[in-house]
Amino acid sequence: MINWIDRNIKWVFTMPAVIFVALMMVLPVGYTFWLSFHNWNMSNIDPPLWVAFKNYQVLFNDPLFIKSLWLMLYFTVASVLIETILGIGLAIMMNQHFIGKGLVKTLFLLPMVATPVAVGLVWVLIYEPNIGIANVFLNKLGLPGLEWLTSPDLVMPSLILIDVWEWTPMIALIVLAGLVSLPRDPFEAAMIDGANSWQTFWKITLPLLKPTIYSAVLLRMIDALKTFDIIYATTQGGPGTASQTINIYGYVLGFQYFKIGQASALLMVFFLIVLSISIFTILLRKRAGVSL
């Protein structure tokens, strides 16, 4: 027995991690994949019924699924793009020496440590049409109040604003960590050559920050694609289906209509989308010649 352990010591040490990954990731995904080929309403009396690819056919002919897919992409792209631009700007500002720098960095952590449901409820009060401070602020400027969360045209931009408020500090802190670790030699050489601030930023700072920015964007994009709590806490996908992203629609199919097969098919499509975007981003990072 001891000899067998010595011969397979590398497998003995790695097996607990392999078993953990199998139990926590592979089994749930595999079970969801299996359910996506069945019809089931969570009943103990009626077992899952094999329907092959019918759930996928129904899903791709469902206009609500197509709409929820586009809403998810709209929310993700807009949120991450704004957060990245603002995050880089804030990181550059915080990289300067000023009084209270430590306090500012601490305050930046507050939106991230708050629970998403609590953040959602706070923003429901902020967006409230009659007493919310958002409309009070607009009225002080002489502008009419807006129906932030109840207008089909405004609800997605309003949700994007919440996400930007909550997660821009994360991008800023990651980029700031990258900024403070940059070598000083290129900047000193640029100063000697007479480069101005914009040339230094565009030709030196930004290229050197590429690995950090790629990492921040990848992490934030995967998280934004999975956003559920903020949307459900503020609008529950409404008004109507104006903010019903693919995560909300999956919840509605599974736990309101009890169409577990269709919900599982939706989750498998969503899993492939997240996986594809992650692989594309990693390939893009490698093609750009940067490493984490």
Tab-separated table of C-alpha atoms in Angstrom:
chain	number	residue	atom	x	y	z
A	1	MET	CA	0.000	0.000	0.000
A	2	ILE	CA	2.792	2.382	0.940
A	3	ASN	CA	4.622	1.569	-2.272
A	4	TRP	CA	1.456	2.270	-4.298
A	5	ILE	CA	1.068	5.664	-2.586
A	6	ASP	CA	4.709	6.498	-3.306
A	7	ARG	CA	4.275	5.605	-6.993
A	8	ASN	CA	1.098	7.713	-7.319
A	9	ILE	CA	1.888	10.479	-4.872
A	10	LYS	CA	1.095	13.248	-7.410
A	11	TRP	CA	-2.422	11.837	-7.895
A	12	VAL	CA	-2.960	11.331	-4.163
A	13	PHE	CA	-2.240	14.984	-3.405
A	14	THR	CA	-4.327	16.356	-6.296
A	15	MET	CA	-7.312	14.016	-5.881
A	16	PRO	CA	-9.068	16.072	-3.112
A	17	ALA	CA	-9.061	19.151	-5.372
A	18	VAL	CA	-10.308	17.102	-8.325
A	19	ILE	CA	-13.127	15.605	-6.258
A	20	PHE	CA	-14.077	19.049	-4.921
A	21	VAL	CA	-14.258	20.534	-8.435
A	22	ALA	CA	-16.267	17.540	-9.645
A	23	LEU	CA	-18.786	17.830	-6.821
A	24	MET	CA	-19.123	21.633	-6.846
A	25	MET	CA	-18.978	22.356	-10.601
A	26	VAL	CA	-19.166	19.375	-12.910
A	27	LEU	CA	-22.118	17.619	-11.267
A	28	PRO	CA	-24.453	20.678	-11.170
A	29	VAL	CA	-23.613	21.588	-14.764
A	30	GLY	CA	-24.035	17.972	-15.849
A	31	TYR	CA	-27.391	17.672	-14.054
A	32	THR	CA	-28.603	20.924	-15.645
A	33	PHE	CA	-27.458	19.641	-19.062
A	34	TRP	CA	-29.411	16.398	-18.474
A	35	LEU	CA	-32.544	18.292	-17.394
A	36	SER	CA	-32.378	20.486	-20.520
A	37	PHE	CA	-33.428	17.432	-22.562
A	38	HIS	CA	-36.437	16.686	-20.373
A	39	ASN	CA	-39.799	18.162	-19.483
A	40	TRP	CA	-40.288	18.416	-15.746
A	41	ASN	CA	-42.363	20.600	-13.420
A	42	MET	CA	-40.550	19.674	-10.174
A	43	SER	CA	-43.253	17.138	-9.355
A	44	ASN	CA	-42.501	13.999	-7.345
A	45	ILE	CA	-45.354	12.224	-9.111
A	46	ASP	CA	-44.358	12.944	-12.721
A	47	PRO	CA	-40.715	12.080	-13.412
A	48	PRO	CA	-38.683	14.028	-16.019
A	49	LEU	CA	-39.834	13.122	-19.558
A	50	TRP	CA	-37.235	12.838	-22.360
A	51	VAL	CA	-38.001	15.353	-25.154
A	52	ALA	CA	-34.575	15.508	-26.892
A	53	PHE	CA	-33.907	19.020	-28.328
A	54	LYS	CA	-37.490	20.295	-28.025
A	55	ASN	CA	-36.641	22.663	-25.139
A	56	TYR	CA	-33.887	24.280	-27.219
A	57	GLN	CA	-36.219	24.596	-30.243
A	58	VAL	CA	-38.880	26.258	-28.093
A	59	LEU	CA	-36.274	28.533	-26.540
A	60	PHE	CA	-34.819	29.837	-29.794
A	61	ASN	CA	-38.340	30.475	-31.162
A	62	ASP	CA	-39.281	32.394	-28.011
A	63	PRO	CA	-39.173	36.191	-28.593
A	64	LEU	CA	-38.832	36.792	-24.840
A	65	PHE	CA	-35.621	34.727	-24.797
A	66	ILE	CA	-34.144	36.713	-27.696
A	67	LYS	CA	-35.133	39.973	-25.986
A	68	SER	CA	-33.663	38.879	-22.641
A	69	LEU	CA	-30.439	37.899	-24.401
A	70	TRP	CA	-30.063	41.333	-25.987
A	71	LEU	CA	-30.919	43.077	-22.697
A	72	MET	CA	-28.193	41.080	-20.949
A	73	LEU	CA	-25.614	41.998	-23.604
A	74	TYR	CA	-26.737	45.652	-23.549
A	75	PHE	CA	-26.446	45.811	-19.760
A	76	THR	CA	-23.046	44.075	-19.727
A	77	VAL	CA	-21.378	45.998	-22.546
A	78	ALA	CA	-22.645	49.414	-21.419
A	79	SER	CA	-21.836	48.824	-17.743
A	80	VAL	CA	-18.332	47.417	-18.254
A	81	LEU	CA	-17.420	50.040	-20.860
A	82	ILE	CA	-18.435	52.966	-18.618
A	83	GLU	CA	-16.881	51.376	-15.526
A	84	THR	CA	-13.587	50.775	-17.343
A	85	ILE	CA	-13.291	54.340	-18.627
A	86	LEU	CA	-14.264	55.872	-15.274
A	87	GLY	CA	-12.158	53.345	-13.348
A	88	ILE	CA	-8.997	54.175	-15.301
A	89	GLY	CA	-9.619	57.903	-14.832
A	90	LEU	CA	-10.192	57.533	-11.094
A	91	ALA	CA	-7.115	55.328	-10.714
A	92	ILE	CA	-4.921	57.936	-12.405
A	93	MET	CA	-6.364	60.622	-10.124
A	94	MET	CA	-5.799	58.520	-7.005
A	95	ASN	CA	-2.237	57.772	-8.114
A	96	GLN	CA	-1.413	61.430	-7.395
A	97	HIS	CA	-0.339	62.593	-3.952
A	98	PHE	CA	-3.085	64.480	-2.094
A	99	ILE	CA	-4.387	64.849	1.457
A	100	GLY	CA	-6.961	62.206	2.409
A	101	LYS	CA	-5.886	59.703	-0.231
A	102	GLY	CA	-6.240	56.793	2.203
A	103	LEU	CA	-9.731	57.924	3.224
A	104	VAL	CA	-10.815	58.173	-0.416
A	105	LYS	CA	-9.612	54.628	-1.122
A	106	THR	CA	-11.498	53.390	1.947
A	107	LEU	CA	-14.689	55.134	0.801
A	108	PHE	CA	-14.285	53.471	-2.587
A	109	LEU	CA	-14.677	50.104	-0.887
A	110	LEU	CA	-18.094	50.908	0.595
A	111	PRO	CA	-20.254	50.249	-2.519
A	112	MET	CA	-18.553	46.888	-3.015
A	113	VAL	CA	-18.954	45.631	0.549
A	114	ALA	CA	-22.678	46.445	0.663
A	115	THR	CA	-24.955	43.540	-0.196
A	116	PRO	CA	-26.535	43.870	-3.679
A	117	VAL	CA	-30.079	43.566	-2.331
A	118	ALA	CA	-29.446	46.401	0.151
A	119	VAL	CA	-27.934	48.501	-2.643
A	120	GLY	CA	-30.983	47.778	-4.792
A	121	LEU	CA	-33.408	48.853	-2.066
A	122	VAL	CA	-31.457	52.064	-1.449
A	123	TRP	CA	-31.606	52.905	-5.155
A	124	VAL	CA	-35.341	52.164	-5.237
A	125	LEU	CA	-35.722	54.985	-2.699
A	126	ILE	CA	-33.346	57.233	-4.651
A	127	TYR	CA	-35.327	56.661	-7.859
A	128	GLU	CA	-38.743	57.008	-6.163
A	129	PRO	CA	-40.683	59.483	-8.392
A	130	ASN	CA	-42.173	61.627	-5.573
A	131	ILE	CA	-39.659	61.667	-2.695
A	132	GLY	CA	-36.506	60.218	-4.266
A	133	ILE	CA	-33.460	62.476	-4.246
A	134	ALA	CA	-32.860	61.844	-7.961
A	135	ASN	CA	-36.006	63.742	-8.931
A	136	VAL	CA	-35.484	66.280	-6.124
A	137	PHE	CA	-32.066	67.038	-7.647
A	138	LEU	CA	-33.579	67.387	-11.134
A	139	ASN	CA	-36.294	69.687	-9.795
A	140	LYS	CA	-33.656	71.890	-8.139
A	141	LEU	CA	-32.097	72.272	-11.576
A	142	GLY	CA	-35.465	73.217	-13.035
A	143	LEU	CA	-35.860	69.910	-14.854
A	144	PRO	CA	-38.931	67.637	-14.700
A	145	GLY	CA	-38.756	64.449	-12.666
A	146	LEU	CA	-38.246	61.112	-14.396
A	147	GLU	CA	-39.836	57.715	-13.984
A	148	TRP	CA	-36.492	55.996	-13.522
A	149	LEU	CA	-37.583	52.430	-12.860
A	150	THR	CA	-41.131	52.490	-14.223
A	151	SER	CA	-40.447	53.766	-17.727
A	152	PRO	CA	-39.578	51.035	-20.297
A	153	ASP	CA	-37.167	53.458	-21.977
A	154	LEU	CA	-35.358	54.529	-18.794
A	155	VAL	CA	-35.244	51.357	-16.724
A	156	MET	CA	-32.142	49.819	-18.336
A	157	PRO	CA	-30.047	53.033	-18.221
A	158	SER	CA	-31.154	53.426	-14.576
A	159	LEU	CA	-29.985	49.893	-13.754
A	160	ILE	CA	-26.708	50.494	-15.599
A	161	LEU	CA	-26.179	53.615	-13.456
A	162	ILE	CA	-26.594	51.512	-10.295
A	163	ASP	CA	-24.086	48.965	-11.548
A	164	VAL	CA	-21.609	51.711	-12.500
A	165	TRP	CA	-21.929	53.271	-9.047
A	166	GLU	CA	-21.339	49.951	-7.324
A	167	TRP	CA	-18.519	48.445	-9.397
A	168	THR	CA	-16.477	51.330	-10.859
A	169	PRO	CA	-14.421	51.448	-7.618
A	170	MET	CA	-13.379	47.836	-8.167
A	171	ILE	CA	-11.984	48.652	-11.618
A	172	ALA	CA	-10.301	51.770	-10.177
A	173	LEU	CA	-8.614	49.865	-7.341
A	174	ILE	CA	-7.366	47.087	-9.650
A	175	VAL	CA	-5.954	49.623	-12.125
A	176	LEU	CA	-4.453	51.627	-9.244
A	177	ALA	CA	-2.644	48.499	-8.029
A	178	GLY	CA	-1.254	48.115	-11.549
A	179	LEU	CA	-0.229	51.778	-11.704
A	180	VAL	CA	1.816	51.735	-8.502
A	181	SER	CA	3.702	48.643	-9.685
A	182	LEU	CA	4.805	50.123	-13.029
A	183	PRO	CA	8.568	50.635	-13.497
A	184	ARG	CA	9.741	54.259	-13.268
A	185	ASP	CA	12.454	54.059	-15.953
A	186	PRO	CA	10.169	54.534	-19.003
A	187	PHE	CA	8.531	57.581	-17.401
A	188	GLU	CA	11.876	59.169	-16.562
A	189	ALA	CA	13.076	58.553	-20.135
A	190	ALA	CA	9.880	60.120	-21.533
A	191	MET	CA	10.354	63.160	-19.268
A	192	ILE	CA	13.934	63.595	-20.499
A	193	ASP	CA	12.728	63.319	-24.120
A	194	GLY	CA	10.187	66.082	-23.459
A	195	ALA	CA	6.975	64.035	-23.755
A	196	ASN	CA	3.851	65.799	-22.508
A	197	SER	CA	1.281	64.255	-20.136
A	198	TRP	CA	-0.988	62.927	-22.906
A	199	GLN	CA	1.916	61.364	-24.825
A	200	THR	CA	3.198	59.748	-21.640
A	201	PHE	CA	-0.241	58.330	-20.846
A	202	TRP	CA	-1.004	57.102	-24.381
A	203	LYS	CA	2.430	55.732	-25.280
A	204	ILE	CA	3.674	54.400	-21.919
A	205	THR	CA	1.070	54.216	-19.149
A	206	LEU	CA	-1.752	52.638	-21.139
A	207	PRO	CA	0.366	49.949	-22.888
A	208	LEU	CA	2.007	48.972	-19.599
A	209	LEU	CA	-1.426	48.768	-17.946
A	210	LYS	CA	-2.874	46.443	-20.587
A	211	PRO	CA	-2.488	43.228	-18.530
A	212	THR	CA	-4.161	44.857	-15.518
A	213	ILE	CA	-6.985	46.359	-17.584
A	214	TYR	CA	-7.618	43.047	-19.375
A	215	SER	CA	-7.828	41.251	-16.033
A	216	ALA	CA	-10.208	43.853	-14.566
A	217	VAL	CA	-12.438	43.845	-17.660
A	218	LEU	CA	-12.580	40.042	-17.782
A	219	LEU	CA	-13.502	39.733	-14.104
A	220	ARG	CA	-16.073	42.505	-14.284
A	221	MET	CA	-17.600	41.289	-17.556
A	222	ILE	CA	-18.170	37.759	-16.254
A	223	ASP	CA	-19.756	39.194	-13.105
A	224	ALA	CA	-21.932	41.655	-15.068
A	225	LEU	CA	-23.226	38.867	-17.304
A	226	LYS	CA	-24.463	37.060	-14.183
A	227	THR	CA	-26.160	40.089	-12.600
A	228	PHE	CA	-29.429	39.021	-11.006
A	229	ASP	CA	-29.780	40.422	-7.496
A	230	ILE	CA	-29.708	44.153	-8.298
A	231	ILE	CA	-32.247	43.793	-11.115
A	232	TYR	CA	-34.555	41.524	-9.145
A	233	ALA	CA	-34.397	43.740	-6.042
A	234	THR	CA	-35.289	46.900	-7.992
A	235	THR	CA	-37.561	45.934	-10.895
A	236	GLN	CA	-37.998	42.134	-10.907
A	237	GLY	CA	-37.594	42.385	-14.681
A	238	GLY	CA	-40.244	45.075	-15.147
A	239	PRO	CA	-41.961	47.197	-16.149
A	240	GLY	CA	-43.427	44.364	-18.203
A	241	THR	CA	-40.321	42.661	-19.563
A	242	ALA	CA	-38.317	45.863	-20.152
A	243	SER	CA	-35.496	44.801	-17.789
A	244	GLN	CA	-35.935	41.041	-17.954
A	245	THR	CA	-32.407	39.864	-18.664
A	246	ILE	CA	-31.607	36.225	-19.333
A	247	ASN	CA	-30.949	35.566	-15.628
A	248	ILE	CA	-34.351	36.942	-14.619
A	249	TYR	CA	-36.062	35.060	-17.453
A	250	GLY	CA	-34.423	31.804	-16.364
A	251	TYR	CA	-35.720	32.363	-12.826
A	252	VAL	CA	-39.220	33.120	-14.132
A	253	LEU	CA	-39.278	29.990	-16.298
A	254	GLY	CA	-37.971	27.747	-13.537
A	255	PHE	CA	-39.580	29.005	-10.353
A	256	GLN	CA	-42.703	30.852	-11.481
A	257	TYR	CA	-43.819	28.729	-14.468
A	258	PHE	CA	-42.039	25.551	-13.248
A	259	LYS	CA	-40.725	24.827	-16.762
A	260	ILE	CA	-37.531	23.256	-15.441
A	261	GLY	CA	-36.549	21.773	-18.812
A	262	GLN	CA	-36.750	25.100	-20.657
A	263	ALA	CA	-35.043	26.904	-17.772
A	264	SER	CA	-32.219	24.333	-17.867
A	265	ALA	CA	-31.861	24.759	-21.647
A	266	LEU	CA	-31.674	28.530	-21.129
A	267	LEU	CA	-29.000	28.100	-18.461
A	268	MET	CA	-26.935	25.857	-20.738
A	269	VAL	CA	-27.093	28.474	-23.520
A	270	PHE	CA	-26.130	31.130	-20.979
A	271	PHE	CA	-23.245	28.956	-19.745
A	272	LEU	CA	-21.934	28.598	-23.314
A	273	ILE	CA	-22.209	32.369	-23.866
A	274	VAL	CA	-20.212	33.179	-20.716
A	275	LEU	CA	-17.647	30.492	-21.581
A	276	SER	CA	-17.303	31.767	-25.167
A	277	ILE	CA	-16.876	35.391	-24.090
A	278	SER	CA	-14.273	34.383	-21.489
A	279	ILE	CA	-12.282	32.331	-24.011
A	280	PHE	CA	-12.531	35.135	-26.591
A	281	THR	CA	-11.246	37.673	-24.056
A	282	ILE	CA	-8.346	35.405	-23.057
A	283	LEU	CA	-7.415	34.822	-26.715
A	284	LEU	CA	-7.637	38.555	-27.337
A	285	ARG	CA	-5.308	39.136	-24.387
A	286	LYS	CA	-2.786	36.622	-25.702
A	287	ARG	CA	-2.993	38.094	-29.214
A	288	ALA	CA	-2.233	41.513	-27.753
A	289	GLY	CA	0.891	40.020	-26.214
A	290	VAL	CA	0.005	40.573	-22.581
A	291	SER	CA	0.011	38.109	-19.719
A	292	LEU	CA	-1.637	38.141	-16.323
